[in-house]
Short mmCIF file of C-alpha atoms in Angstrom, two decimals:
data_model
loop_
_atom_site.label_atom_id
_atom_site.label_comp_id
_atom_site.label_asym_id
_atom_site.label_seq_id
_atom_site.Cartn_x
_atom_site.Cartn_y
_atom_site.Cartn_z
CA UNK T 1 -0.12 -0.12 -0.46
CA UNK T 2 1.47 3.26 -1.30
CA UNK T 3 1.06 6.78 1.16
CA UNK T 4 -1.67 7.70 -1.11
CA UNK T 5 -3.36 4.71 -1.23
CA UNK T 6 -3.52 5.64 2.48
CA UNK T 7 -4.55 9.11 2.11
CA UNK T 8 -7.89 7.63 0.62
CA UNK T 9 -8.64 4.61 3.42
CA UNK T 10 -8.43 7.34 5.65
CA UNK T 11 -10.80 9.68 3.91
CA UNK T 12 -12.66 6.86 3.91
CA UNK T 13 -13.15 5.47 6.83
CA UNK T 14 -13.23 9.46 8.22
CA UNK T 15 -16.31 10.07 5.48
CA UNK T 16 -17.70 6.36 6.57
CA UNK T 17 -17.52 6.02 10.28
CA UNK T 18 -17.58 9.92 11.17
CA UNK T 19 -19.58 11.77 8.53
CA UNK T 20 -16.63 14.26 8.69
CA UNK T 21 -13.96 14.32 6.41
CA UNK T 22 -9.98 14.33 6.67
CA UNK T 23 -8.65 17.41 5.65
CA UNK T 24 -5.00 16.89 6.44
CA UNK T 25 -1.73 14.34 5.42
CA UNK T 26 -2.25 10.50 6.85
CA UNK T 27 0.76 8.86 5.36
CA UNK T 28 3.28 5.44 6.55
CA UNK T 29 6.25 6.19 9.16
CA UNK T 30 8.95 3.39 9.06
CA UNK T 31 10.47 5.08 12.39
CA UNK T 32 7.46 4.74 14.22
CA UNK T 33 8.84 1.23 17.00
CA UNK T 34 6.20 0.94 20.00
CA UNK T 35 3.20 2.96 18.59
CA UNK T 36 0.52 1.61 15.18
CA UNK T 37 0.42 5.43 14.65
CA UNK T 38 0.57 8.99 16.20
CA UNK T 39 -1.34 12.08 15.72
CA UNK T 40 0.92 15.16 15.12
CA UNK T 41 -1.80 18.21 17.01
CA UNK T 42 1.25 20.34 15.46
CA UNK T 43 -0.03 19.90 12.21
CA UNK T 44 -2.77 17.44 12.50
CA UNK T 45 -1.81 14.80 10.65
CA UNK T 46 -0.94 11.30 11.07
CA UNK T 47 1.56 9.01 10.36
CA UNK T 48 0.39 4.74 10.58
CA UNK T 49 3.77 1.95 11.36
CA UNK T 50 3.78 0.37 8.01
CA UNK T 51 3.66 -2.84 10.65
CA UNK T 52 0.49 -2.82 10.79
CA UNK T 53 -0.65 -3.10 7.60
CA UNK T 54 2.48 -5.63 6.95
CA UNK T 55 2.61 -8.35 10.09
CA UNK T 56 -1.13 -7.33 11.68
CA UNK T 57 -3.62 -7.27 8.03
CA UNK T 58 -5.85 -4.45 7.40
CA UNK T 59 -8.69 -5.31 9.98
CA UNK T 60 -5.60 -4.27 12.84
CA UNK T 61 -4.36 -1.63 9.93
CA UNK T 62 -7.92 0.25 10.06
CA UNK T 63 -8.16 -0.13 13.56
CA UNK T 64 -5.24 1.78 14.35
CA UNK T 65 -6.73 4.82 11.68
CA UNK T 66 -9.58 4.92 13.21
CA UNK T 67 -7.89 5.41 16.73
CA UNK T 68 -6.33 7.97 15.35
CA UNK T 69 -9.05 9.60 13.62
CA UNK T 70 -10.80 9.52 16.53
CA UNK T 71 -7.45 11.86 17.70
CA UNK T 72 -8.01 13.95 15.17
CA UNK T 73 -11.89 14.30 15.09
CA UNK T 74 -11.97 15.46 18.96
CA UNK T 75 -8.70 17.58 18.10
CA UNK T 76 -11.16 19.02 15.26
CA UNK T 77 -13.98 20.01 17.26
CA UNK T 78 -12.73 21.38 20.83
CA UNK T 79 -13.27 18.57 22.90
CA UNK T 80 -9.88 16.59 25.21
CA UNK T 81 -9.04 14.39 23.00
CA UNK T 82 -6.25 12.50 25.17
CA UNK T 83 -7.05 9.00 26.21
CA UNK T 84 -8.27 9.08 29.60
CA UNK T 85 -10.81 11.93 28.72
CA UNK T 86 -14.61 10.36 28.52
CA UNK T 87 -15.16 11.59 24.94
CA UNK T 88 -11.70 9.28 23.25
CA UNK T 89 -13.50 5.97 24.64
CA UNK T 90 -16.79 6.63 24.20
CA UNK T 91 -16.04 8.37 20.78
CA UNK T 92 -13.74 5.33 19.49
CA UNK T 93 -16.09 2.50 20.85
CA UNK T 94 -18.44 4.31 19.06
CA UNK T 95 -16.68 3.29 15.85
CA UNK T 96 -15.41 0.03 16.85
CA UNK T 97 -11.19 1.19 17.13
CA UNK T 98 -8.87 -0.24 18.85
CA UNK T 99 -7.10 0.52 22.49
CA UNK T 100 -4.32 -0.63 21.90
CA UNK T 101 -1.81 -1.66 19.33
CA UNK T 102 -0.74 -5.03 19.26
CA UNK T 103 2.68 -5.56 20.04
CA UNK T 104 5.04 -5.00 16.36
CA UNK T 105 6.98 -8.69 15.31
CA UNK T 106 10.76 -7.77 15.10
CA UNK T 107 13.02 -9.11 12.31
CA UNK T 108 13.30 -12.93 13.75
CA UNK T 109 9.89 -12.91 14.54
CA UNK T 110 9.77 -12.76 18.45
CA UNK T 111 8.75 -9.66 20.43
CA UNK T 112 10.31 -6.54 21.47
CA UNK T 113 10.40 -8.67 25.48
CA UNK T 114 11.46 -11.66 24.23
CA UNK T 115 15.02 -10.80 22.97
CA UNK T 116 17.96 -11.91 23.78
CA UNK T 117 20.24 -10.04 25.62
CA UNK T 118 23.97 -9.54 25.91
CA UNK T 119 25.58 -9.27 29.60
CA UNK T 120 29.42 -8.43 30.11
CA UNK T 121 31.10 -9.19 33.06
CA UNK T 122 33.54 -6.41 34.43
CA UNK T 123 36.33 -7.35 36.82
CA UNK T 124 39.23 -4.96 38.49
CA UNK T 125 41.61 -6.14 38.80
CA UNK T 126 43.21 -4.82 42.07
CA UNK T 127 39.87 -5.43 43.55
CA UNK T 128 38.29 -7.80 42.49
CA UNK T 129 35.36 -6.49 42.81
CA UNK T 130 32.75 -7.17 39.89
CA UNK T 131 30.21 -4.82 37.65
CA UNK T 132 27.23 -6.78 35.40
CA UNK T 133 26.35 -4.13 33.12
CA UNK T 134 23.74 -4.79 29.63
CA UNK T 135 25.80 -2.62 27.96
CA UNK T 136 29.49 -2.32 27.14
CA UNK T 137 31.58 -0.20 28.56
CA UNK T 138 35.29 1.40 27.33
CA UNK T 139 37.52 0.18 29.92
CA UNK T 140 40.27 2.55 29.24
CA UNK T 141 38.15 5.15 30.48
CA UNK T 142 36.69 3.37 33.04
CA UNK T 143 37.70 2.53 36.00
CA UNK T 144 36.23 0.36 39.24
CA UNK T 145 34.97 2.37 41.57
CA UNK T 146 35.71 1.11 44.77
CA UNK T 147 39.49 1.60 44.48
CA UNK T 148 40.08 3.13 41.45
CA UNK T 149 42.04 0.59 39.23
CA UNK T 150 41.49 -0.46 36.04
CA UNK T 151 38.84 -3.31 34.97
CA UNK T 152 38.74 -5.91 32.22
CA UNK T 153 35.54 -7.52 30.56
CA UNK T 154 35.87 -11.73 32.23
CA UNK T 155 32.37 -12.79 30.68
CA UNK T 156 30.12 -12.12 28.04
CA UNK T 157 27.22 -14.14 26.80
CA UNK T 158 23.65 -14.08 26.05
CA UNK T 159 20.85 -14.39 27.61
CA UNK T 160 17.26 -15.48 26.35
CA UNK T 161 14.51 -14.04 27.72
#
């Protein structure tokens, strides 16, 4: 689906479900990672995560579009449009939009929570103090917090979560 096709789909859903036209721009934004879509208050355009279509199908995409259009139409009407407002929840239930977008699948077919993590264990050469880190550190720059001695990478392994 191209951005033009997405624009037409958003305009159709807006007219069909809300009875009002969508007069701004809707585009796919592949930089969105943890959300299905985003409504921009400043210029009223809508970004949609393309993974909602490729990973989950047109039904999920339509639910996300409805969700963002609820933000859009409430904002244009001058009503509260945040997720907790009564107006938002009522209108979302009326049009059948999705409350939450599904978690996007990653390249390996795993969810973000089930990815493996690297664990690094550093050890001080002087006092033997061990430090466990999830990110690598520069051993030339950082020293032991207890005695000031040099750190050495003692272990590195992958933890499945």
